[in-house]
XYZ file of C-alpha atoms in Angstrom:
648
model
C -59.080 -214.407 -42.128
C -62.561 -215.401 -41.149
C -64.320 -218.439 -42.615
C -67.778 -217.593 -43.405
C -70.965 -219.313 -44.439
C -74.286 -217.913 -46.315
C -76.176 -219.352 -43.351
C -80.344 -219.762 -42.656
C -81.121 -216.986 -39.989
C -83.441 -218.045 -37.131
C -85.644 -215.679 -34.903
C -85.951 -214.862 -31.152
C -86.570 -211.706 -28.702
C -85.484 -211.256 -24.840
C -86.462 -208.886 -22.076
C -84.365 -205.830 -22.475
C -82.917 -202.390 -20.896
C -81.839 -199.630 -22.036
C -78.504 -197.706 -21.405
C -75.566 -195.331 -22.566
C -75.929 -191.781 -24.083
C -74.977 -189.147 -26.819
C -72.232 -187.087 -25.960
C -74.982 -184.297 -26.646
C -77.643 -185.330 -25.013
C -78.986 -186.364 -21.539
C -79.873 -190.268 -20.816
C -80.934 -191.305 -24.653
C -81.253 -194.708 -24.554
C -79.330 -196.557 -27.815
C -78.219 -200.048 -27.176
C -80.698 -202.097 -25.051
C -78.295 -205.252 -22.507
C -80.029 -208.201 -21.544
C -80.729 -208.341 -17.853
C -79.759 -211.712 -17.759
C -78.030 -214.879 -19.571
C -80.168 -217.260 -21.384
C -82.145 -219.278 -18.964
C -81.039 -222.155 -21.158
C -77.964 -222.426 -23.064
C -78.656 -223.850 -26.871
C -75.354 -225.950 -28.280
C -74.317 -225.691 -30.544
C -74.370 -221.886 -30.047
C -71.684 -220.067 -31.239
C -72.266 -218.436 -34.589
C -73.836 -221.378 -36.039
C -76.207 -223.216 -34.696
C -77.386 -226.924 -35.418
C -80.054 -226.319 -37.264
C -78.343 -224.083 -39.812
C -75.114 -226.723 -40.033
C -78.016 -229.132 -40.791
C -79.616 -226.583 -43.453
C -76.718 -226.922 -45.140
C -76.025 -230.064 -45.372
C -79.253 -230.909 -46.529
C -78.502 -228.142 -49.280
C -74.818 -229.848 -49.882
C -76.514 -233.358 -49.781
C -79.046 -232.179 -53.155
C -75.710 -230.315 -54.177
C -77.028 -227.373 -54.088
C -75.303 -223.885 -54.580
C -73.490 -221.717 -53.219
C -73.504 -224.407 -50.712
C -71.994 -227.131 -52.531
C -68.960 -224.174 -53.920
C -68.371 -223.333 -50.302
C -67.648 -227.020 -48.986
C -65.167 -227.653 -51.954
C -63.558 -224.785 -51.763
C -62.824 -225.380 -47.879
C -61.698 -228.549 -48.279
C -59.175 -227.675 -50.984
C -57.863 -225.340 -48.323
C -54.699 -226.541 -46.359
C -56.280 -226.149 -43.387
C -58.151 -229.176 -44.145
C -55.182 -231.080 -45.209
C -55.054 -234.691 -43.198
C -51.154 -234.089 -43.185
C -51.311 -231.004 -41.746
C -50.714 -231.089 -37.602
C -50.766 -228.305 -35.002
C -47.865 -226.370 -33.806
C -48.798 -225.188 -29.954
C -46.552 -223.208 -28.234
C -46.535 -222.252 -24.366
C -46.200 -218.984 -24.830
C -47.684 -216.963 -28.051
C -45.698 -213.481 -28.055
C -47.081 -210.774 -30.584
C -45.801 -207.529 -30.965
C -46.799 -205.274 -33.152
C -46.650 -205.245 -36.925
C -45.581 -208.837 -35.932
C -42.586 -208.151 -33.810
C -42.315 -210.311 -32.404
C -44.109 -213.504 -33.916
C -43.585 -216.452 -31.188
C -46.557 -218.787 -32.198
C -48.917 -215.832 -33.381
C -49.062 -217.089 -37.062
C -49.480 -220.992 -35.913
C -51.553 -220.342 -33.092
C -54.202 -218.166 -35.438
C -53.533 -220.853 -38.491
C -54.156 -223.724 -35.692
C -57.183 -222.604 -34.460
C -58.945 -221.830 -38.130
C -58.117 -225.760 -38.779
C -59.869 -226.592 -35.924
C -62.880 -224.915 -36.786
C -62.825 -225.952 -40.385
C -62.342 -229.537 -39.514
C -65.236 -229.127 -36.780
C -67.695 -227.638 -39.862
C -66.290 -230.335 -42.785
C -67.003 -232.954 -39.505
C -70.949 -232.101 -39.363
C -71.556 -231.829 -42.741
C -69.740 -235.028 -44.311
C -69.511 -237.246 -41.020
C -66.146 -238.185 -42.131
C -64.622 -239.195 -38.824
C -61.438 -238.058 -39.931
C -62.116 -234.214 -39.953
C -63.543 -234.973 -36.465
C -60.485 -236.897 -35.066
C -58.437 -233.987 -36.791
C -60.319 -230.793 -34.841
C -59.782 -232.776 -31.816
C -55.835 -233.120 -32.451
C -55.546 -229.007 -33.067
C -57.650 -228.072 -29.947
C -55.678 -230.918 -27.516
C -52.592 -229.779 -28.645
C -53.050 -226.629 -27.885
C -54.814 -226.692 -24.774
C -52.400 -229.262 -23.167
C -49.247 -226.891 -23.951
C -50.513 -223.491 -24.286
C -50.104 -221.222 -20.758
C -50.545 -217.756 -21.919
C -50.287 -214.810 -24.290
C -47.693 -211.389 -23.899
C -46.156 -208.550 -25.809
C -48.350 -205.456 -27.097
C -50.897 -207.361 -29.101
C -51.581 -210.007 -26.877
C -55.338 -209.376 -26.546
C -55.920 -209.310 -29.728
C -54.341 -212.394 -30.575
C -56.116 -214.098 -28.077
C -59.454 -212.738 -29.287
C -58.339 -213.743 -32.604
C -57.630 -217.145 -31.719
C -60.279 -217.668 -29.121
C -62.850 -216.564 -31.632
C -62.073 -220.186 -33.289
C -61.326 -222.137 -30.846
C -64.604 -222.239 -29.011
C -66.552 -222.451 -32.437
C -65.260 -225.690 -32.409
C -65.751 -226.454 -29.488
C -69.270 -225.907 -29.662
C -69.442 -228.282 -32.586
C -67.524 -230.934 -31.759
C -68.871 -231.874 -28.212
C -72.202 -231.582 -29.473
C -71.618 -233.838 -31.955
C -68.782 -236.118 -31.433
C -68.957 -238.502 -28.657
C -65.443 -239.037 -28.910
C -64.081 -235.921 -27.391
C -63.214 -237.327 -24.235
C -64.613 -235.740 -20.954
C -61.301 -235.179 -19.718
C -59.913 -233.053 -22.955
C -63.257 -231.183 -22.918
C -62.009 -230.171 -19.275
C -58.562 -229.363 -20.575
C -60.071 -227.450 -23.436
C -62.592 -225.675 -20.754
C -59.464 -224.606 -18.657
C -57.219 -223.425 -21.583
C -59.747 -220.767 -22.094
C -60.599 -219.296 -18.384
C -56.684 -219.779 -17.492
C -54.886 -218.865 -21.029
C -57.493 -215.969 -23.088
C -60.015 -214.853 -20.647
C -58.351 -212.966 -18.249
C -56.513 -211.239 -20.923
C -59.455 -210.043 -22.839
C -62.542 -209.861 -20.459
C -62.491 -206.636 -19.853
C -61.958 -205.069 -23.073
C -59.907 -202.623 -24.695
C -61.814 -199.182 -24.651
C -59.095 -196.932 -25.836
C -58.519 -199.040 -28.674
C -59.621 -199.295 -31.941
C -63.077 -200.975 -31.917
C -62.066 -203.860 -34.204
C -59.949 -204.637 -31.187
C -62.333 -204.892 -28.499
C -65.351 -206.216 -30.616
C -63.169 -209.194 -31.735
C -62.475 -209.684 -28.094
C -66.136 -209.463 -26.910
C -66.682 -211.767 -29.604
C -64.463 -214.396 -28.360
C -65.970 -213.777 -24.353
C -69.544 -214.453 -25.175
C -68.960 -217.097 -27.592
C -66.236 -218.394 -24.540
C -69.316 -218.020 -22.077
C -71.573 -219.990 -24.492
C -69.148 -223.239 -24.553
C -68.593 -222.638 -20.481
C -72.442 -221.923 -19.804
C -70.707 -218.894 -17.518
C -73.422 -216.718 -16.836
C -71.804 -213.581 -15.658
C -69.448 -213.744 -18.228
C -71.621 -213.833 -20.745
C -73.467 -210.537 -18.859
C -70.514 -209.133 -18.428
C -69.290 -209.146 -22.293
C -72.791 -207.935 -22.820
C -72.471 -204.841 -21.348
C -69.286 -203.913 -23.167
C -70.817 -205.055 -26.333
C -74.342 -202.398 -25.743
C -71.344 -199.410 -25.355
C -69.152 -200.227 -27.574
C -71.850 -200.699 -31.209
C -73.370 -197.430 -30.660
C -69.702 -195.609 -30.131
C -68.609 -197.616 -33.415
C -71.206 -197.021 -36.005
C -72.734 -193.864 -35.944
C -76.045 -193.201 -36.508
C -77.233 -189.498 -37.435
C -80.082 -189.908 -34.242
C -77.193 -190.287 -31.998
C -77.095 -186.406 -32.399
C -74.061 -184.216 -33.967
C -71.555 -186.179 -32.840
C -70.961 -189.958 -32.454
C -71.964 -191.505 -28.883
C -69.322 -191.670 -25.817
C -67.497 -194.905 -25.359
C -65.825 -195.938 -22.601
C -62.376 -194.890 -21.579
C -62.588 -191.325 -21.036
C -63.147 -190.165 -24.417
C -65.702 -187.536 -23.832
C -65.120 -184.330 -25.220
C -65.824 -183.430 -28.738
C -61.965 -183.037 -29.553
C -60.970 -186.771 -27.773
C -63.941 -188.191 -30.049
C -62.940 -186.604 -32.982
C -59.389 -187.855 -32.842
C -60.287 -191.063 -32.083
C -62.512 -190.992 -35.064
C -59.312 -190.452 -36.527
C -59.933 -186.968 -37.244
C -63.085 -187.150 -38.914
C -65.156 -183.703 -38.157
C -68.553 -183.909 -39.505
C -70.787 -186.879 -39.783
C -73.746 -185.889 -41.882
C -75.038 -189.334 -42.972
C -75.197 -192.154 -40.974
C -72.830 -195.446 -41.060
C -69.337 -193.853 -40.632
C -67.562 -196.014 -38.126
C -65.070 -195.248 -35.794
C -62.338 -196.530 -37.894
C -63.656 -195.486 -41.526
C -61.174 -192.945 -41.674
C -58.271 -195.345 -40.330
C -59.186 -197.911 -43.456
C -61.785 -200.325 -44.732
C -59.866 -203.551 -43.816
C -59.768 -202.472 -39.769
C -63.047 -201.374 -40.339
C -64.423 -204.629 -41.893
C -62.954 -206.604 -38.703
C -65.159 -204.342 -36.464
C -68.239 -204.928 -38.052
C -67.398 -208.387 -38.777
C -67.408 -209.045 -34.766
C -70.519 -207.413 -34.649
C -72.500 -209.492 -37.149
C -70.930 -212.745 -35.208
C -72.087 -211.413 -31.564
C -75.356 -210.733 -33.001
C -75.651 -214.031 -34.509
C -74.394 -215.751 -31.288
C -77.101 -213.974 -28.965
C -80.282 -215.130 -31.635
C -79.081 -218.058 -30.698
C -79.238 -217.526 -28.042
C -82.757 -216.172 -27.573
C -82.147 -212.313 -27.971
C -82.568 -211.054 -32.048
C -80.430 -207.750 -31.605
C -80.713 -207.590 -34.764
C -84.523 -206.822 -34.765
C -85.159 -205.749 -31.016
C -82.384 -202.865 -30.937
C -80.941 -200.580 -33.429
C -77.473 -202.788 -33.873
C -79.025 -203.792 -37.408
C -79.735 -200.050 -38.091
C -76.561 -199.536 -37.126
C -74.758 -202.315 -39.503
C -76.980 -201.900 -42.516
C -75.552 -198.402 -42.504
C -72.316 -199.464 -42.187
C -72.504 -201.333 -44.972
C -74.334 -199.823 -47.804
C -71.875 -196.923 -47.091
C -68.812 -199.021 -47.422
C -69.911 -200.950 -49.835
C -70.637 -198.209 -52.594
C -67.532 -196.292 -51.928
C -65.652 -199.227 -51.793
C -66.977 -200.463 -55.367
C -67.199 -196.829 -56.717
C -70.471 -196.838 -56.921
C -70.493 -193.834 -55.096
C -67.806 -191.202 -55.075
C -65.570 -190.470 -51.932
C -67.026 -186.948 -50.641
C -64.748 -184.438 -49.383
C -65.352 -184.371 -46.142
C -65.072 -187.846 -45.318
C -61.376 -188.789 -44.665
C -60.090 -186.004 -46.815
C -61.694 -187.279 -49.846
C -58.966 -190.547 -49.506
C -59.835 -193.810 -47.837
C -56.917 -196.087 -48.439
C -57.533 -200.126 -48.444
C -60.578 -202.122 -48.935
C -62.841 -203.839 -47.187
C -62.548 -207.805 -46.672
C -65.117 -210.596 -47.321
C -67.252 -210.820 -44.065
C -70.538 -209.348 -45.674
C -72.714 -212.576 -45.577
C -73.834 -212.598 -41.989
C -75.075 -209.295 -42.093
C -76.439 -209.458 -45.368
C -78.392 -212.989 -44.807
C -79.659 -211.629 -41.369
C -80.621 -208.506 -42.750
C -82.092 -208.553 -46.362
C -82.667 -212.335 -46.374
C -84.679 -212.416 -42.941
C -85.691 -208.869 -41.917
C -86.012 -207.731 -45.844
C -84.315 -204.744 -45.912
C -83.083 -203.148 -48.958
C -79.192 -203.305 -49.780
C -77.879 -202.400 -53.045
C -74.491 -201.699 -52.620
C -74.005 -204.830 -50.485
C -76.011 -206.670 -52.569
C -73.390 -205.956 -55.750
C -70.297 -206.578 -53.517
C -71.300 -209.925 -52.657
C -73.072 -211.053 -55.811
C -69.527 -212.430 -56.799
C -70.146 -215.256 -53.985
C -67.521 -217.580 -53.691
C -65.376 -215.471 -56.564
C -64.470 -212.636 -53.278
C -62.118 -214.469 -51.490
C -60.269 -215.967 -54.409
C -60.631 -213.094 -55.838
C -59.217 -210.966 -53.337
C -56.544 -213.082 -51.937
C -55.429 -215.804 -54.556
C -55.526 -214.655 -58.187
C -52.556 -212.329 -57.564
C -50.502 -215.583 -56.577
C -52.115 -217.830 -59.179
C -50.951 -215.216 -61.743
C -48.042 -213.530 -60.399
C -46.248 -216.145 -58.655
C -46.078 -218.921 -61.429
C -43.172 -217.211 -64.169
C -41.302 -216.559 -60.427
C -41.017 -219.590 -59.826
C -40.723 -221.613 -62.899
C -38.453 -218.874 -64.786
C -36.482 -216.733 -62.221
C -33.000 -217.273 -61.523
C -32.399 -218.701 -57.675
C -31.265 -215.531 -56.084
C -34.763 -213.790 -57.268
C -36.759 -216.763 -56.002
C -34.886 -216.399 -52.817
C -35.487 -212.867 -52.291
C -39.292 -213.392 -52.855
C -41.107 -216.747 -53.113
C -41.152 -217.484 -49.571
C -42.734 -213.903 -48.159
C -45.149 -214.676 -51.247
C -46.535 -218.058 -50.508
C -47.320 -216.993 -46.447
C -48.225 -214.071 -47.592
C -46.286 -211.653 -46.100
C -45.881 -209.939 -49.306
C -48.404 -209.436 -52.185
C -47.526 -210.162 -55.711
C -49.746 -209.200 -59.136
C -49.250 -209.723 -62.893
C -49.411 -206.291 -65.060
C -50.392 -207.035 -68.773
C -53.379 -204.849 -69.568
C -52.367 -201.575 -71.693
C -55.037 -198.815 -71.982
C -54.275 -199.838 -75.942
C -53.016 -202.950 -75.950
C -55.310 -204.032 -73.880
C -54.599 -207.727 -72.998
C -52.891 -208.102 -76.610
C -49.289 -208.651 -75.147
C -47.292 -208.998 -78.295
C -48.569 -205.472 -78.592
C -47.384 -203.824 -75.388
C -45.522 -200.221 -75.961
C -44.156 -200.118 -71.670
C -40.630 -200.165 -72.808
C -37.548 -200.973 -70.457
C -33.766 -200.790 -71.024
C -30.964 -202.892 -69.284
C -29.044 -199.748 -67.488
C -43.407 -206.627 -56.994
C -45.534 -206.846 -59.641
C -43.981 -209.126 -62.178
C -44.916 -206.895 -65.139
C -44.583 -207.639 -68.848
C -42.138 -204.811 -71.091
C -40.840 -204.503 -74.367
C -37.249 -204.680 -74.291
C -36.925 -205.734 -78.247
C -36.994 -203.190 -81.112
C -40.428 -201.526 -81.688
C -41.411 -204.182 -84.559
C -40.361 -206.848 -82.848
C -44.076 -208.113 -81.504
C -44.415 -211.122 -78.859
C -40.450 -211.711 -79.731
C -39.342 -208.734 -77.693
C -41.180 -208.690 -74.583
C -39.514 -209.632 -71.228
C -41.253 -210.147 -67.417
C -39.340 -207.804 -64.953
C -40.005 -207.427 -61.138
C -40.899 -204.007 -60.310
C -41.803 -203.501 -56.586
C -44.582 -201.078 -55.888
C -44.920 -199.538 -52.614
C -43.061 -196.506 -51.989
C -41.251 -197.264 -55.146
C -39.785 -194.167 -57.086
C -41.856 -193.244 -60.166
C -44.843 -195.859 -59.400
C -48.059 -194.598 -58.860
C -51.471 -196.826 -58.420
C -54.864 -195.938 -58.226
C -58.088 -198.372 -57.957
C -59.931 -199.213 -61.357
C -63.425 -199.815 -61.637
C -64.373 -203.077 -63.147
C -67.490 -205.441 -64.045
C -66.756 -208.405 -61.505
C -65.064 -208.947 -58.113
C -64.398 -205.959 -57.437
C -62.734 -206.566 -53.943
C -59.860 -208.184 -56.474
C -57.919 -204.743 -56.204
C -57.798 -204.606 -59.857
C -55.645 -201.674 -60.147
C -54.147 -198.652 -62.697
C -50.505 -198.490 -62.231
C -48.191 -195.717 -63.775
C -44.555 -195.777 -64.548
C -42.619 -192.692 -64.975
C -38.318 -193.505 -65.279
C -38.793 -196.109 -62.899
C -35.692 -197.935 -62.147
C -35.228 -201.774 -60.769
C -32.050 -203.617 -60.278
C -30.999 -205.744 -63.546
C -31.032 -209.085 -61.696
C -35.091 -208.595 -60.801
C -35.123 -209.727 -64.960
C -37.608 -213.025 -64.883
C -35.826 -215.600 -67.156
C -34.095 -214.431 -70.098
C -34.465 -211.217 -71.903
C -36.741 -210.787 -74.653
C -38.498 -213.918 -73.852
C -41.524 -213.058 -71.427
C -44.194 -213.920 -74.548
C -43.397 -217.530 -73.828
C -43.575 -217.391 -69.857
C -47.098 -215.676 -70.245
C -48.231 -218.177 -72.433
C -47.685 -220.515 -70.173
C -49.553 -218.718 -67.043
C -52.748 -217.794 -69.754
C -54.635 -219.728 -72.077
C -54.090 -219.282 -75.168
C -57.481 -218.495 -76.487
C -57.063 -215.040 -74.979
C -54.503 -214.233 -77.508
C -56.209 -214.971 -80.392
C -59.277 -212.872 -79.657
C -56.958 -209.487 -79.129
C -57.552 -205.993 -80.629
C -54.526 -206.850 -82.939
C -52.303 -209.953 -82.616
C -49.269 -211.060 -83.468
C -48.676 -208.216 -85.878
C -52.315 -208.610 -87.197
C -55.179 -206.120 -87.228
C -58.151 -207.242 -85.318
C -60.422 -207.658 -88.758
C -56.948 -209.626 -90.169
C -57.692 -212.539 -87.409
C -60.417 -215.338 -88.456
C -61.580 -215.743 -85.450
C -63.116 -212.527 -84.840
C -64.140 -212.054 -88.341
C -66.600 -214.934 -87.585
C -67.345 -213.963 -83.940
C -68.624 -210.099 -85.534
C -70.113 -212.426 -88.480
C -72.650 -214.592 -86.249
C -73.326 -211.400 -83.947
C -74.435 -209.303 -87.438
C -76.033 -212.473 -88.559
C -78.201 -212.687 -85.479
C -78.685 -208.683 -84.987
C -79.741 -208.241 -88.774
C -82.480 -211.178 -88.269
C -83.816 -210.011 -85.221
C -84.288 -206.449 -86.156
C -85.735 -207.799 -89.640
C -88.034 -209.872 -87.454
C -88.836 -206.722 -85.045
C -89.541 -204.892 -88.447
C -92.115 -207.531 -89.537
C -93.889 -207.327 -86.696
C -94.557 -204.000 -86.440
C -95.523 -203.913 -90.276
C -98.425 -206.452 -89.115
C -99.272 -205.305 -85.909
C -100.038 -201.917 -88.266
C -102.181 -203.381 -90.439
C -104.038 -206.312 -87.925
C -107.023 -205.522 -86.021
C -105.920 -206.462 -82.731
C -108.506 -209.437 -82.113
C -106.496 -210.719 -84.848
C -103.247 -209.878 -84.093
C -103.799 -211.527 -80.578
C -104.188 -214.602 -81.525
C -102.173 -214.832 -84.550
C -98.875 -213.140 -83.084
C -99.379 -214.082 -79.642
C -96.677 -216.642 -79.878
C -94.746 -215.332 -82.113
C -94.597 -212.130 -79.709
C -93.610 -214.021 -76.918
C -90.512 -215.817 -79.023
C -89.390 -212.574 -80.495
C -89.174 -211.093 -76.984
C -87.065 -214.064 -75.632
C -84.999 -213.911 -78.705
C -84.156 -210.536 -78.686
C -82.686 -211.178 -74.879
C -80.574 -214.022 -76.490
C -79.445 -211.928 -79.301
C -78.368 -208.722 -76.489
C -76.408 -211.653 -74.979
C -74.327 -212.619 -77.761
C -73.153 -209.391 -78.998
C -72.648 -208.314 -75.604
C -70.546 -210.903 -74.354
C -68.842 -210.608 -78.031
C -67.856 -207.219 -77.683
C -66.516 -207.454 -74.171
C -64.227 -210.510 -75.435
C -63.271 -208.496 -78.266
C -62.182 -205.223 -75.964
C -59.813 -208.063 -73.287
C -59.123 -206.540 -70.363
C -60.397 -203.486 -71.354
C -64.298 -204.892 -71.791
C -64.196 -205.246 -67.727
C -63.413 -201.845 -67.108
C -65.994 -199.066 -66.541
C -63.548 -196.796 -68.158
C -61.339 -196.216 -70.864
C -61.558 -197.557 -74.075
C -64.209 -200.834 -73.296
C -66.831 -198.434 -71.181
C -69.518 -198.872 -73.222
C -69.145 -202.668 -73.892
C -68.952 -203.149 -69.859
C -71.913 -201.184 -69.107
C -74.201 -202.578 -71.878
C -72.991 -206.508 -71.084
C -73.138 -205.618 -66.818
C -77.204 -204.786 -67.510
C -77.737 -207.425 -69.768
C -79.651 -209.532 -67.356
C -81.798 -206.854 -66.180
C -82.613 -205.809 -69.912
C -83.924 -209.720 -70.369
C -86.173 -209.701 -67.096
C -89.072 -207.012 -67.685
C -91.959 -208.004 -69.599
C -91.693 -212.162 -69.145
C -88.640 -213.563 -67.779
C -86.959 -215.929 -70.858
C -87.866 -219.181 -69.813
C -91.061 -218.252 -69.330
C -91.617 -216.871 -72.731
C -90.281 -219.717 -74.675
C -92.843 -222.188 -72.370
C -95.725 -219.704 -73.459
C -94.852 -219.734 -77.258
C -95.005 -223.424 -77.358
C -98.159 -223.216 -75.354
């Protein structure tokens, strides 16, 4: 996981050259290097520079958002905790898939702490988070002697990545960082991650070697090593254009290094994608989003590394063509938007991508201006995408686990849970229930999501339900699919089908037939109440939404009789008159009728539960009307601005 920051983009150019080719075509020039390292070195210079930490906390100081959202939700984080203390090891051994993990979790979770201490340092000057990015990066660079196994260079890129972000900020900053642990720090790096990833990995994936040219320039940077930096240059103009195609690069995507040359090697390292009509397919869109969302992750953090740099790849060569692309594409399949075509991948592109959209997006739309949609809507959510994606299936599905299962189910699960090693969700919504539990028809007998059932007799409402613990990958008789909903959409908000599926009896959450009151507890309770039908109860037999459809005909009925009377005068008015007797008026009908559009909106969508945030099914049409709400109150006077012009 990357820590990320909706940063204040800067501007610079450099004296450029061009080099590589097409594979079919002679000498095109694509990615421009630099033909030399910055004459002078700015610090802090990796990613972030000074003047955007102090941007923000200027923003933070007037708590501003999404400034303000983003510091407290990093320092909730445990990386942040003062109790927390680093675990180096001498040797960090990663295999892959994690086999072996000698120091590859603690070394990568070490490193993260550093840098978010080094960022919470700047912008509170709380000495503490200072003293505390010191202890991670002394501790490791005073133990740590290397890196082995299979995944070694990537684990060094990973880490490295971190590591000298820190760096950067802390001796710029912190006078405290003694000379002689700067030195240790300094030789950690060119003894324990450079050799190891310095000259890149060209028959790898690209999310392997652009993490690892990340780490080498930003390494450079924080050593002031000229031909370094040069050096990770050069892999870094071969490796963009032979990562993200473009459709001027010619029929086929451009020749990286490593002997892939031929139309077949290129094609299977595409991973068997055969066509490329439009541009923006990457080299690993057809592996999965997530791999695909490191590589151009790396990208946007090398670019933003060399405008500091002094060189704006992003404006001087076609890398932002290249990532804009990259992203509009991923982003509208990824949130449905568009459809998966045929020819891309098979017409199946499994995973989705991860939050690292904000560099891109702020360097791109926010300072260049360029148009994109589909990237826009995935990261509109803000602050909601990482919770979203990574915590609200452990705030909701770990809770009745832990609180209500018996020992032996806690044991088998809650610690691969909590590190994350396995995922966990919560499975209430019915395509007719909806979110009204006591009404759930999923039935189970006694013969990973924790998912709610009826295991009482078919009257016997929220007194027969029970929570069971159904795994879901490569489980007999569950299938999933992806459902498309209002907001965060990168949650993985999913469909899932059960056809005769069988679990083993002790996976039972607490005791049978009483899963109404463990959901209770992980819900509020309002939710209940406002349910299709409750507790035995037709929707119109509930109070509560008797008077919620009450006040929304109320307010509909008024407004249309008040749309009515208008146009009755506005027919019979010369319109000298009508001007200046309805001008007002006009302008508080119009605000009004944005209000009203609101209400009943946001009414029906509570009304539909879980449904109303699907764009299918059952609460379609209340999603769709309530997701264009704000752009139906916008045309013809924004609201505000209508209510100051009636008073005027």
């Amino acid at each position: 996981m990357k820590l990320q920051f909706l940063m204040l983009g800067l501007e610079a150019s450099s004296a450029l050259k061009s080099v590589y080719a097409a594979s079919d075509s002679k000498a095109t020039p694509y990615f421009p290097i630099p033909t030399n390292a910055p004459k002078t070195w700015v610090h802090p210079g990796v990613f972030v520079s000074g003047p955007q930490l102090d941007h923000i906390a200027k923003r933070i100081e007037a708590r501003e958002n999404p400034w303000t959202e983003a510091l407290d939700s990093m320092l909730n984080m445990s990386y942040i905790s003062p109790t927390r203390t680093a675990e180096p090891y001498e040797t960090v051994q990663c295999g892959p898939t994690s086999t072996p993990n000698i120091g590859c979790y603690q070394e990568r979770e070490d490193s993260m702490a550093a840098y978010m201490n080094a960022l919470a340092w700047w912008i509170t000057k709380d000495k503490h988070y200072a003293e505390k990015s010191i202890h991670y990066m002394d501790a490791w660079s005073s133990t740590i002697q290397g890196h082995n196994n299979s995944n070694a260079p990537l684990q060094a890129a990973w880490s490295a990545a971190n590591w000298v972000r820190a760096g950067e900020i802390m001796r710029s900053s912190y006078e405290h960082w003694s000379k002689k642990s700067i030195k240790t720090f300094s030789d950690m790096l060119r003894h324990a991650y450079i050799p190891i990833i310095e000259d890149g990995a060209p028959q790898k994936n690209g999310n392997w070697e652009l993490v690892m040219i990340e780490s080498t320039i930003g390494a450079a940077v924080f050593l002031e090593d000229a031909a370094l930096y040069e050096k990770s240059l050069e892999l870094f103009s071969g490796r963009v254009p032979a990562y993200i195609y473009l459709t001027s690069d010619g029929k086929y995507p451009v020749q990286g290094r490593g002997g892939i040359n031929t139309t077949a090697e290129i094609i299977k390292f595409w991973h068997n994608q055969k066509t490329f009509p439009i541009s923006g397919i990457t080299q690993e869109t057809c592996r999965d989003f997530a791999h695909t969302s490191f590589g151009i992750s790396s990208i946007s953090h090398i670019a933003e590394t060399l405008r500091i740099q002094g060189m704006d790849v992003w404006r001087s060569t076609d890398v932002g063509a290249r990532v804009k692309a990259a992203l509009e594409l991923h982003t509208a399949l990824d949130s449905k938007e568009k459809p998966i075509p045929k020819w891309l991948c098979n017409g199946t592109i499994p995973d989705t991508m991860n939050p690292m959209l904000e560099p891109a997006y702020n360097a791109l739309a926010f300072n260049l201006g360029h148009r994109m949609p589909f990237t826009k809507n995935m990261s509109r959510s803000g602050l909601a995408v990482l919770p979203g994606s990574i915590t609200t299936g452990v705030a909701f599905g770990i809770p009745p686990l832990l609180h209500y299962a018996e020992p032996q189910l806690q044991e088998r699960f809650l610690l691969d849970l909590l590190v994350e090693r396995k995922r966990i969700c919560i499975a209430i919504t019915e395509p007719d229930a909806s979110s009204d539990v006591a009404n759930i028809t999923t039935t189970a007998t006694l013969n990973y999501a924790s998912m709610a059932v009826r295991t009482g007799g078919e009257n016997s409402g929220g007194k027969g339900i029970s929570l069971i613990l159904v795994p879901l990958k490569d489980h007999p008789g569950v299938t999933r699919r992806r459902l498309k909903i209002a907001g965060q959409i990168v949650a993985g908000t999913s469909f899932i089908e059960l056809d005769d599926v069988r679990v083993r009896p002790e996976n039972l959450i607490g005791r049978e037939n009483e899963g109404m009151k463990y959901i209770m507890y992980n819900f509020n309770h309002e939710r209940m109440f406002i349910s299709r039908k409750a507790f035995n109860k037709t929707l119109m037999e509930q109070p509560v939404v008797r008077h919620r459809l009450a006040k929304c005909g109320a307010i509909l009925e008024a407004q249309w009789s008040w749309v009515e009377s208008f146009a009755y005068q506005l027919s019979k008015m010369p319109k000298e008159t009508a001007d200046q007797e309805l001008g007002s008026l006009t302008a508080l009908c119009k605000a009004n009728a944005g209000i009203v559009l609101d209400e009943c909106a946001r009414c029906a969508v509570l009304l539909f539960g879980g449904n109303g945030s699907t764009r299918t099914g059952k609460g379609e049409i209340a999603e769709k009307i309530y997701r264009e709400v704000p752009w139906a109150r916008i045309p013809g006077g924004s609201e505000d601005v209508l209510l100051d012009l009636a008073i005027r």
